[in-house]
Coordinates of N, CA and C and ligand atoms in Angstrom, one line a residue:
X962 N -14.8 -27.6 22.5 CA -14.2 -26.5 21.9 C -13.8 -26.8 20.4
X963 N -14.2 -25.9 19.4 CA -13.7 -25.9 17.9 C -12.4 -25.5 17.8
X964 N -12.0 -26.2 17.0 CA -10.6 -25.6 16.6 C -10.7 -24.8 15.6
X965 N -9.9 -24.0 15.0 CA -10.1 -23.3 13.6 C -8.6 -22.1 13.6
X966 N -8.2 -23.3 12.3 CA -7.2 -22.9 11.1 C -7.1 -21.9 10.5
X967 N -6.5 -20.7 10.4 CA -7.0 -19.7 9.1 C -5.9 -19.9 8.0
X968 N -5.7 -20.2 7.3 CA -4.8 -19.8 5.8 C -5.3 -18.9 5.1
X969 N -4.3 -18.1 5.2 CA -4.4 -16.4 4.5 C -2.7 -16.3 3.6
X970 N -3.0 -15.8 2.5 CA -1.9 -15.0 1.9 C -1.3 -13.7 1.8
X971 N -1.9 -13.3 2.9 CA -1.8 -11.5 2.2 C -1.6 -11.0 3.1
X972 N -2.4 -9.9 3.2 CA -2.4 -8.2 4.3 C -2.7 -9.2 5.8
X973 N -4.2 -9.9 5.6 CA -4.6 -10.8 6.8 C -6.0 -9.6 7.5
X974 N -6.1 -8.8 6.8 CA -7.7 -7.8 7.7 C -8.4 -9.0 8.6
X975 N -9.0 -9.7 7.4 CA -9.8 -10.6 7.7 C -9.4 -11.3 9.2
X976 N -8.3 -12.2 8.7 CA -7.8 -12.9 9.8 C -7.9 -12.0 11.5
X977 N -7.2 -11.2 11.0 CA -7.1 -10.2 12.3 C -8.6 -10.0 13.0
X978 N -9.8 -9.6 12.4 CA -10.9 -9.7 12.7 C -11.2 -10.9 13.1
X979 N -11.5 -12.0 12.8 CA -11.7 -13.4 13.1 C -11.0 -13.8 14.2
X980 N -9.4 -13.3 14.8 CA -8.9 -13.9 15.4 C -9.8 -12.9 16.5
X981 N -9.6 -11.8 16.5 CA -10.2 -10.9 17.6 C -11.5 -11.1 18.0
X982 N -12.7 -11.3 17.1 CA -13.5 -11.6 17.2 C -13.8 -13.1 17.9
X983 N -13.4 -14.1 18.1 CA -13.2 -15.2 18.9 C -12.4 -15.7 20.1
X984 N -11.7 -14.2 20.2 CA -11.2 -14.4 21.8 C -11.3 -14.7 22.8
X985 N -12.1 -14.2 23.3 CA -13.2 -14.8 24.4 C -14.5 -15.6 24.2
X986 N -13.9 -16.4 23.1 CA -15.6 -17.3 22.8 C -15.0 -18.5 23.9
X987 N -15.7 -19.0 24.2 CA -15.6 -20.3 25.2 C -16.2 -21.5 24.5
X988 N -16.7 -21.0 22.5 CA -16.7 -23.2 22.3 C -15.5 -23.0 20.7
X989 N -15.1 -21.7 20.0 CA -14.9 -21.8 19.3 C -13.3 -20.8 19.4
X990 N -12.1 -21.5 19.0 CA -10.5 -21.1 18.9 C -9.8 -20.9 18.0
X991 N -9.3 -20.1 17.6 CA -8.3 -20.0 16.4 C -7.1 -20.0 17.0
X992 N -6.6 -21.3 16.8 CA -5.1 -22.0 17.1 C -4.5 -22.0 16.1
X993 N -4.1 -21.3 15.0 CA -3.1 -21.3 14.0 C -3.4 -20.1 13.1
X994 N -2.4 -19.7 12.3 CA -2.5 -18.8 11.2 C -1.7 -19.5 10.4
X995 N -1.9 -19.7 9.1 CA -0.6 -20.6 8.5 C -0.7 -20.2 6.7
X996 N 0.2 -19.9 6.2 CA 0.4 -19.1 5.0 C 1.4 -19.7 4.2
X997 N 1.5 -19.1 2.7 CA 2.2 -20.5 1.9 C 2.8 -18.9 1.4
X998 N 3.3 -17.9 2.1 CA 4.0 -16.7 1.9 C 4.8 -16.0 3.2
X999 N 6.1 -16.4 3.5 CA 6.9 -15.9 4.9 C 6.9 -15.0 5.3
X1000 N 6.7 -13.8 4.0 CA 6.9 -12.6 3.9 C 5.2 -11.9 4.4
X1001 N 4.5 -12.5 4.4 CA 3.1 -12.1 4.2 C 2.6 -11.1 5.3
X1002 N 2.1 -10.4 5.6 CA 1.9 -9.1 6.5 C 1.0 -10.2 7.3
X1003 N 0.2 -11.2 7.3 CA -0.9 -11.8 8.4 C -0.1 -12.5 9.2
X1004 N 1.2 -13.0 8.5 CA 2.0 -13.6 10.1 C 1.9 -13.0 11.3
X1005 N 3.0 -11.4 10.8 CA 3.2 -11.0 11.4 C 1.8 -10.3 12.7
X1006 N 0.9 -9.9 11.8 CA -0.4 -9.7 12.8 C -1.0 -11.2 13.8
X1007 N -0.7 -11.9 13.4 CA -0.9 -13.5 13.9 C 0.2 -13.2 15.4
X1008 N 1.4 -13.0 15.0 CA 2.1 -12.6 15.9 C 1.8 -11.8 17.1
X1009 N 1.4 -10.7 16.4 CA 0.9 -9.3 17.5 C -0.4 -10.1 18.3
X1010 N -0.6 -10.6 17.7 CA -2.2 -11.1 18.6 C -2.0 -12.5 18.8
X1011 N -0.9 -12.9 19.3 CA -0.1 -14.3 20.2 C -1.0 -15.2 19.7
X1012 N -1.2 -15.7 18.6 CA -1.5 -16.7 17.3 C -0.7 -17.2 16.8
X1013 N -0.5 -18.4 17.3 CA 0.8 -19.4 16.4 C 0.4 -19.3 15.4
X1014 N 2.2 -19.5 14.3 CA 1.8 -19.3 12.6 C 2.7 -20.0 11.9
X1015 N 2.9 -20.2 11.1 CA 3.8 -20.7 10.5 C 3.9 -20.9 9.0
X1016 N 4.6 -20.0 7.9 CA 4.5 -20.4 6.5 C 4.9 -21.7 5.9
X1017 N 4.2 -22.4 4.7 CA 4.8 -23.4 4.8 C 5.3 -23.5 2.4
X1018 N 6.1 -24.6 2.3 CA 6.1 -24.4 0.8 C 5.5 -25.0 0.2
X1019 N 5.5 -24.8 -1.4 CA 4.4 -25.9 -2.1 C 4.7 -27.3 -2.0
X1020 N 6.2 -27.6 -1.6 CA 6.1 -29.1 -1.1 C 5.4 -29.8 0.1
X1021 N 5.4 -29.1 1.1 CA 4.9 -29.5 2.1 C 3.2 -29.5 1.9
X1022 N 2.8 -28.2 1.3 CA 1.5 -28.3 1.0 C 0.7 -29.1 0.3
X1023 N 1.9 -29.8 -0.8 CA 1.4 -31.2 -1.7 C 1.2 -32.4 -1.1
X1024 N 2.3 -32.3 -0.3 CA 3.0 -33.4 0.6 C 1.1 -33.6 0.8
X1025 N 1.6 -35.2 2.3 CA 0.6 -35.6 3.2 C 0.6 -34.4 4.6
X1026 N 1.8 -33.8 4.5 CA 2.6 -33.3 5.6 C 1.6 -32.1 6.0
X1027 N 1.1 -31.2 5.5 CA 0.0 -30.5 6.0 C -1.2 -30.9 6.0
X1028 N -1.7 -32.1 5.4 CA -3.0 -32.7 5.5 C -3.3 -33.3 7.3
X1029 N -1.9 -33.8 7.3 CA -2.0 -35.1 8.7 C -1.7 -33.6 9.5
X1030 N -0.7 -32.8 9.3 CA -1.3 -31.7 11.0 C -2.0 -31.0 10.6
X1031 N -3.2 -31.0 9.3 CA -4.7 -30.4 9.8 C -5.3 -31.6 10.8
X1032 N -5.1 -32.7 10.2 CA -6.3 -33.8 11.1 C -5.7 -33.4 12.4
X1033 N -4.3 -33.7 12.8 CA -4.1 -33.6 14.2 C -4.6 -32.1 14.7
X1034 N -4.8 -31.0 13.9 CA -4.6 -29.7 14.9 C -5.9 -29.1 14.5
X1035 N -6.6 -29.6 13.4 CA -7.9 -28.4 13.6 C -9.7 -29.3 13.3
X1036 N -10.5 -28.1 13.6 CA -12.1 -28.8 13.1 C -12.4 -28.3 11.9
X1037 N -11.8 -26.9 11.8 CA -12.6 -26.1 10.6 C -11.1 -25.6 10.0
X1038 N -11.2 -25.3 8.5 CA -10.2 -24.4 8.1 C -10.7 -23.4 7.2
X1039 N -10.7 -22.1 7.6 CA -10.7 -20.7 7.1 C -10.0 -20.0 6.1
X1040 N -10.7 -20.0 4.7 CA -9.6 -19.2 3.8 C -9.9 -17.9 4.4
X1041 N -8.7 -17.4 4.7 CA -9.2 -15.5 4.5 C -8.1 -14.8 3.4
X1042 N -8.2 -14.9 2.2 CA -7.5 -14.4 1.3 C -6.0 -15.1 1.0
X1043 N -6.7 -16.7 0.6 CA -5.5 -17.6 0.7 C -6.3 -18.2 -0.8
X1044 N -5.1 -18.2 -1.6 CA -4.9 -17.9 -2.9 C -4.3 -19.4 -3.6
X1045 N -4.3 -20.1 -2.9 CA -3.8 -21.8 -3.5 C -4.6 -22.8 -3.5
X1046 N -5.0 -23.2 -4.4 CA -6.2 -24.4 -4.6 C -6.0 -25.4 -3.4
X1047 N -7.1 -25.5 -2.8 CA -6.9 -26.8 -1.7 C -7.1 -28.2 -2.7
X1048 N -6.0 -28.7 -1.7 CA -5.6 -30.3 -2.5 C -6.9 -31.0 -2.2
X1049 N -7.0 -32.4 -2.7 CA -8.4 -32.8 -3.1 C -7.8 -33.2 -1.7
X1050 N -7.3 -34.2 -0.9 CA -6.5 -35.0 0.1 C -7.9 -33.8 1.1
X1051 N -7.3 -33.1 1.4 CA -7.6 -31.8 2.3 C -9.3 -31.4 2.2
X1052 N -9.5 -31.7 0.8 CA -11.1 -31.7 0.8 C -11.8 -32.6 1.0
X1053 N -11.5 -33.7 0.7 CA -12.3 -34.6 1.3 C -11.7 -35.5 3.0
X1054 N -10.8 -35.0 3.5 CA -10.9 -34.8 4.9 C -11.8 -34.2 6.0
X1055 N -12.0 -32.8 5.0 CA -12.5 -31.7 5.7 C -13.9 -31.5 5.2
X1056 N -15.3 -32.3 4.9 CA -15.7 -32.0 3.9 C -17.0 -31.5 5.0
X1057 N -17.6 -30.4 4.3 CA -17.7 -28.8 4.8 C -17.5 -28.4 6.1
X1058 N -16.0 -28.4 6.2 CA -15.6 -27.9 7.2 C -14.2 -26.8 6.8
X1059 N -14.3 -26.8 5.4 CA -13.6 -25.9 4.6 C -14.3 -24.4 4.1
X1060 N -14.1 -23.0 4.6 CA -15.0 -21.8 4.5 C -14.0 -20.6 3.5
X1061 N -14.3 -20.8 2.5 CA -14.1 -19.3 2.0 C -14.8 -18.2 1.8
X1062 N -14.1 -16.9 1.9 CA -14.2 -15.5 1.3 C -13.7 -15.4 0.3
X1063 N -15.3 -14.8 -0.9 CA -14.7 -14.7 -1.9 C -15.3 -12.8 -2.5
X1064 N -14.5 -12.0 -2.8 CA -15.0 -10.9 -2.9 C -15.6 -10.2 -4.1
X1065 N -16.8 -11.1 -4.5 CA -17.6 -10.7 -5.5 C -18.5 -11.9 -5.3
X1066 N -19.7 -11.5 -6.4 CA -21.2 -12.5 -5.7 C -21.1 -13.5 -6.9
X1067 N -20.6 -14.6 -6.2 CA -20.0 -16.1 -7.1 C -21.4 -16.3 -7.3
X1068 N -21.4 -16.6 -8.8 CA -21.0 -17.4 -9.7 C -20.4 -16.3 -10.7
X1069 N -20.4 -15.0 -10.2 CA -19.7 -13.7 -11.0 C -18.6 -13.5 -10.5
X1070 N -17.4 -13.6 -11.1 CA -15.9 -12.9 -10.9 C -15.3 -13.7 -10.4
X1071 N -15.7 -15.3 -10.1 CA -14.7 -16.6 -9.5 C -13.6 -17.2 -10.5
X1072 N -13.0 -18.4 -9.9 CA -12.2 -18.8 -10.4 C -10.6 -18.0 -10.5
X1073 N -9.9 -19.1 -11.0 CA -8.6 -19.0 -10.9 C -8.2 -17.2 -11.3
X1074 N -7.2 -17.1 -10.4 CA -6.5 -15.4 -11.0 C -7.8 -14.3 -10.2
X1075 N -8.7 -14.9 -10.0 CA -9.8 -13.4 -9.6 C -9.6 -13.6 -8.3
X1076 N -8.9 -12.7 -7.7 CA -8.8 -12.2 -6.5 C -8.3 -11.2 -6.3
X1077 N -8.8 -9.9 -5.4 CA -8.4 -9.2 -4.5 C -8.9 -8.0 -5.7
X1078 N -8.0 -7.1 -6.0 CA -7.6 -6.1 -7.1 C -8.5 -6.3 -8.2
X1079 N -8.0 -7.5 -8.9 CA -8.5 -7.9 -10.1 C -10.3 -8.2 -10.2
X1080 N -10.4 -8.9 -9.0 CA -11.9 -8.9 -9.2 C -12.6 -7.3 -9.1
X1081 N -12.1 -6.3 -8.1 CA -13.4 -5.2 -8.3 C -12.6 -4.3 -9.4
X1082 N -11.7 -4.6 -10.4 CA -11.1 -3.8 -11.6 C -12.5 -4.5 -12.4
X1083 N -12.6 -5.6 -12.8 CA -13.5 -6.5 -13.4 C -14.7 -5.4 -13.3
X1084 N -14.9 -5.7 -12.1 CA -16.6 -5.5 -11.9 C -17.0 -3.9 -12.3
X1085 N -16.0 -3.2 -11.9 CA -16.1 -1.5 -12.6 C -15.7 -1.4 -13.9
X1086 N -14.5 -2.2 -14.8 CA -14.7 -2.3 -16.1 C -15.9 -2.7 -16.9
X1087 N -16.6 -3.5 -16.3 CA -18.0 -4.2 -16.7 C -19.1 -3.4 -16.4
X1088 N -19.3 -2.0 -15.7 CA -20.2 -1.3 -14.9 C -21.0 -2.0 -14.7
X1089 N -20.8 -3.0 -13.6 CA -21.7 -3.7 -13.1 C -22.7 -2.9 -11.8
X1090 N -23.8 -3.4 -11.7 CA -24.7 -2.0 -11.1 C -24.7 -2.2 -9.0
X1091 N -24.3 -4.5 -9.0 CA -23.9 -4.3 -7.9 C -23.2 -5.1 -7.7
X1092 N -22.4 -5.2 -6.3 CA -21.1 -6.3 -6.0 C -21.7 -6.6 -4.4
X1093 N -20.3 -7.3 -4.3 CA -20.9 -7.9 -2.6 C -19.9 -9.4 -2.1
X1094 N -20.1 -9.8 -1.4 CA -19.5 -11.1 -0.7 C -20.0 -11.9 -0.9
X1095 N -18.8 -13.0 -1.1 CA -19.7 -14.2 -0.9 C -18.8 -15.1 0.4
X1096 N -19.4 -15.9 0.8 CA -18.8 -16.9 2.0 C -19.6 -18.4 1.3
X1097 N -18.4 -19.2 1.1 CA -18.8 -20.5 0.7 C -17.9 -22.1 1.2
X1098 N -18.5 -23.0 1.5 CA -17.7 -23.7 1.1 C -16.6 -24.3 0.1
X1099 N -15.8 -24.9 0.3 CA -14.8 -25.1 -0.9 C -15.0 -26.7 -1.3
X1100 N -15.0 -26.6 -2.1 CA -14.8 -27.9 -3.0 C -13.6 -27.6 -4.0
X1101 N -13.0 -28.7 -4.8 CA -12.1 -29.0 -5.8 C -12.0 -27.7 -7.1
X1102 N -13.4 -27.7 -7.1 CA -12.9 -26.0 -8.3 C -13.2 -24.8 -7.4
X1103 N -12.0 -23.7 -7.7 CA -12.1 -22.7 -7.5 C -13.7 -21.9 -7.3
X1104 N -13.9 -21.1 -6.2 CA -15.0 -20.7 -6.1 C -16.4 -21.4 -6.5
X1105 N -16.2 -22.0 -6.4 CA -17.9 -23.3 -7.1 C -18.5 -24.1 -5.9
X1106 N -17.8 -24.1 -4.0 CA -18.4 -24.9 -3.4 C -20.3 -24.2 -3.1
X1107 N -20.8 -25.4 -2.6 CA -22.2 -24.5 -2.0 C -21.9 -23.1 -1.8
X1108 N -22.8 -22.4 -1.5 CA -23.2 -20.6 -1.7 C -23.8 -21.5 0.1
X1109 N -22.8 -20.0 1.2 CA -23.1 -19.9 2.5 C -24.0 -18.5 2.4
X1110 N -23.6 -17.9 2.3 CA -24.0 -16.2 2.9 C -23.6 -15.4 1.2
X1111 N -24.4 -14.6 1.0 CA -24.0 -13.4 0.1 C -24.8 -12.1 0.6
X1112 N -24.1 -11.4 0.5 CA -24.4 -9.6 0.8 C -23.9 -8.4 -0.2
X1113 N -24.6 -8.1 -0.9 CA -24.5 -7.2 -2.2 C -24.5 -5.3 -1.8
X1114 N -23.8 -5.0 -2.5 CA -23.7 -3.3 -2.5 C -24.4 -2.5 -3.9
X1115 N -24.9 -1.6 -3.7 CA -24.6 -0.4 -4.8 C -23.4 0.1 -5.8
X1116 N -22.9 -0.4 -7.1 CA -22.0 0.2 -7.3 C -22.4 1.5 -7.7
X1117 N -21.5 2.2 -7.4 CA -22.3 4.2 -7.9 C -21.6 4.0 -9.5
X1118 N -22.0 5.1 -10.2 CA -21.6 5.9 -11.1 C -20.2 6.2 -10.6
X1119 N -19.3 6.0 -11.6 CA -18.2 6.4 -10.3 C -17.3 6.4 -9.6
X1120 N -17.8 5.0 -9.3 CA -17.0 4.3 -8.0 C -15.9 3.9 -9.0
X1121 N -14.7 4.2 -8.1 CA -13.4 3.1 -8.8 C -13.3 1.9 -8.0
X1122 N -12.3 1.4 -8.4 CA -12.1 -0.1 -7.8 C -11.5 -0.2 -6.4
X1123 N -10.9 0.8 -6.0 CA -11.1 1.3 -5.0 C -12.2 1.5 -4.0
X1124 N -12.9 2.3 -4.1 CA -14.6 2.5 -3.7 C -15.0 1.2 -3.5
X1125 N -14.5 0.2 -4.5 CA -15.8 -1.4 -4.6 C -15.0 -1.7 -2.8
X1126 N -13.2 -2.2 -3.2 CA -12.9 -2.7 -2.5 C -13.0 -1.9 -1.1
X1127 N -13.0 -0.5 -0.5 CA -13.3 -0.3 0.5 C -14.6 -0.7 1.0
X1128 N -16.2 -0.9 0.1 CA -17.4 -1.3 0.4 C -17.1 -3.0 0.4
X1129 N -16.4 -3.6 -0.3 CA -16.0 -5.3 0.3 C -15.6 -5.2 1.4
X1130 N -14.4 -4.3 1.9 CA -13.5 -5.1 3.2 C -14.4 -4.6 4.2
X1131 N -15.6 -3.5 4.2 CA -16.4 -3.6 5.0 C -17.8 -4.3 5.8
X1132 N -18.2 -4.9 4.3 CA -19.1 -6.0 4.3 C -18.6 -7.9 4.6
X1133 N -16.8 -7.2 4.2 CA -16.4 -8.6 4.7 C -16.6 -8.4 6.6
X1134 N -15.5 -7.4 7.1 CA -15.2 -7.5 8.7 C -16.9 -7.3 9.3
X1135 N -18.1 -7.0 8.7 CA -19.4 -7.1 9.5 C -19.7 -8.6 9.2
X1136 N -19.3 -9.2 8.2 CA -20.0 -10.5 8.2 C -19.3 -11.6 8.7
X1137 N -17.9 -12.1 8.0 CA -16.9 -13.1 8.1 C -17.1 -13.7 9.1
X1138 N -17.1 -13.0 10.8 CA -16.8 -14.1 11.9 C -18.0 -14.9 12.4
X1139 N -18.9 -13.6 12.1 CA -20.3 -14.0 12.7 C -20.9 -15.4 11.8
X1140 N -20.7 -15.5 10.6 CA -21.0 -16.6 9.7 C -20.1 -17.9 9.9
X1141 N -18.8 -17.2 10.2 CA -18.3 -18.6 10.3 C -18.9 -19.2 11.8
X1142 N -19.0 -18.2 12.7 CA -19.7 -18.9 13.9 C -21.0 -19.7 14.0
X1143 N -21.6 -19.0 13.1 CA -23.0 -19.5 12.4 C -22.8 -20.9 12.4
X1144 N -22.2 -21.0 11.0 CA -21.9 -22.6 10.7 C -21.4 -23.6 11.6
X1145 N -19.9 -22.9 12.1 CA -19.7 -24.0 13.3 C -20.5 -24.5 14.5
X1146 N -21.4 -23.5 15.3 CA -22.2 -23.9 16.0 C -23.5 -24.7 15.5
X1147 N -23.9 -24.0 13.8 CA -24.9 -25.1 13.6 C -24.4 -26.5 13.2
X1148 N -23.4 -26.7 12.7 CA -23.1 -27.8 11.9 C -22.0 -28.7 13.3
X1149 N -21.4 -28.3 14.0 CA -20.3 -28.7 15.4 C -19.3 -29.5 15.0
Ligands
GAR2344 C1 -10.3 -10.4 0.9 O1 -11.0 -9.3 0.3 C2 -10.9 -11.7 0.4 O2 -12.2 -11.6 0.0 C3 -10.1 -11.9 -0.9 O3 -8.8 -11.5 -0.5 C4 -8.9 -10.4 0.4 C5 -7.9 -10.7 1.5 O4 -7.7 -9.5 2.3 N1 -10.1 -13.3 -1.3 C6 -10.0 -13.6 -2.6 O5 -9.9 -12.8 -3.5 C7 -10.1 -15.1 -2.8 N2 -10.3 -15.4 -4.2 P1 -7.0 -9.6 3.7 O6 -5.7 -10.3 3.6 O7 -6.8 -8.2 4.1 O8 -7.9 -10.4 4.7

């Protein structure tokens, strides 16, 4: 059986799908939700869906202290809209066993600050003609690990940033779990 970590900052859509989506798998488990925000709406869904969680601070996250309970507690770790640079410590423990979501087609709209809002404001200020997902590994810079999976949209005439982001969070929840399952079973 796989283990698998999610670190999320935010709302948690994602997470929520991911956790639901591996329910009833019999090789792959999401034993944690863990957030570097107490307040963050994915605990609490972590909760509803009897998923241990726990926020932690930027000391602990610098610390050794969440590196040694990843080794002790997981195989894979899942960004789903988790917004804090992984420490190098953490990446080369984990090395591609680290999976982000990033919601625009990297090597366009990455790096530091571009997330959530700000990236499909971007991409409609720019009338860019299309957008899409990316799912990557992580390495040391922001959005730059290998390219897993990308899936692109139509931007219309039109669309506000809104529109982008309702065609991401859709293209995220069809793809995110199935991909991460992808990898885990191909790579184990
Ligand atoms: C998702 O759209 C994800 O792609 C994005 O944050 C959102 C989290 O939504 N991630 C990034 O922007 C990373 N740079 P959620 O909390 O509802 O899953």
């Amino acid at each position: 059986m796989k283990r698998v970590v999610i670190l999320a900052s935010g709302t948690g859509t994602n997470a929520e799908n991911i956790i639901k989506y591996f329910r009833n798998n019999d090789l792959i488990v999401v034993v944690h939700v863990l957030s570097n925000k107490k307040e963050a709406k994915v605990l609490d869904k972590a909760t509803q869906l009897k998923v241990n969680s726990f926020s932690f601070n930027r000391e602990f996250y610098k610390s050794n202290e969440l590196l040694n309970w990843l080794k002790l507690n997981t195989d894979y770790i899942i960004l789903a809209g988790f917004l804090w640079k992984i420490p190098t410590g953490i990446i080369e423990s984990f090395p591609a066993k680290i999976i982000n979501i990033h919601p625009a087609l990297l090597p366009k709209y990455g790096g530091k600050g571009m997330y959530g809002m700000h990236v499909h404001n971007a991409v409609v200020n720019n009338k860019e003609k299309t957008s899409g997902i990316t799912i990557h590994y992580v390495n040391e810079n922001y959005d730059e690990g290998a390219i897993i999976f990308q899936k692109s949209f139509e931007v219309l005439v039109g669309d506000t940033a809104e529109d982008v982001a309702k065609k991401i969070h859709t293209l995220e929840q069809e793809n995110f779990p199935k991909i991460i399952e992808k990898v885990i079973l191909e790579n184990g």
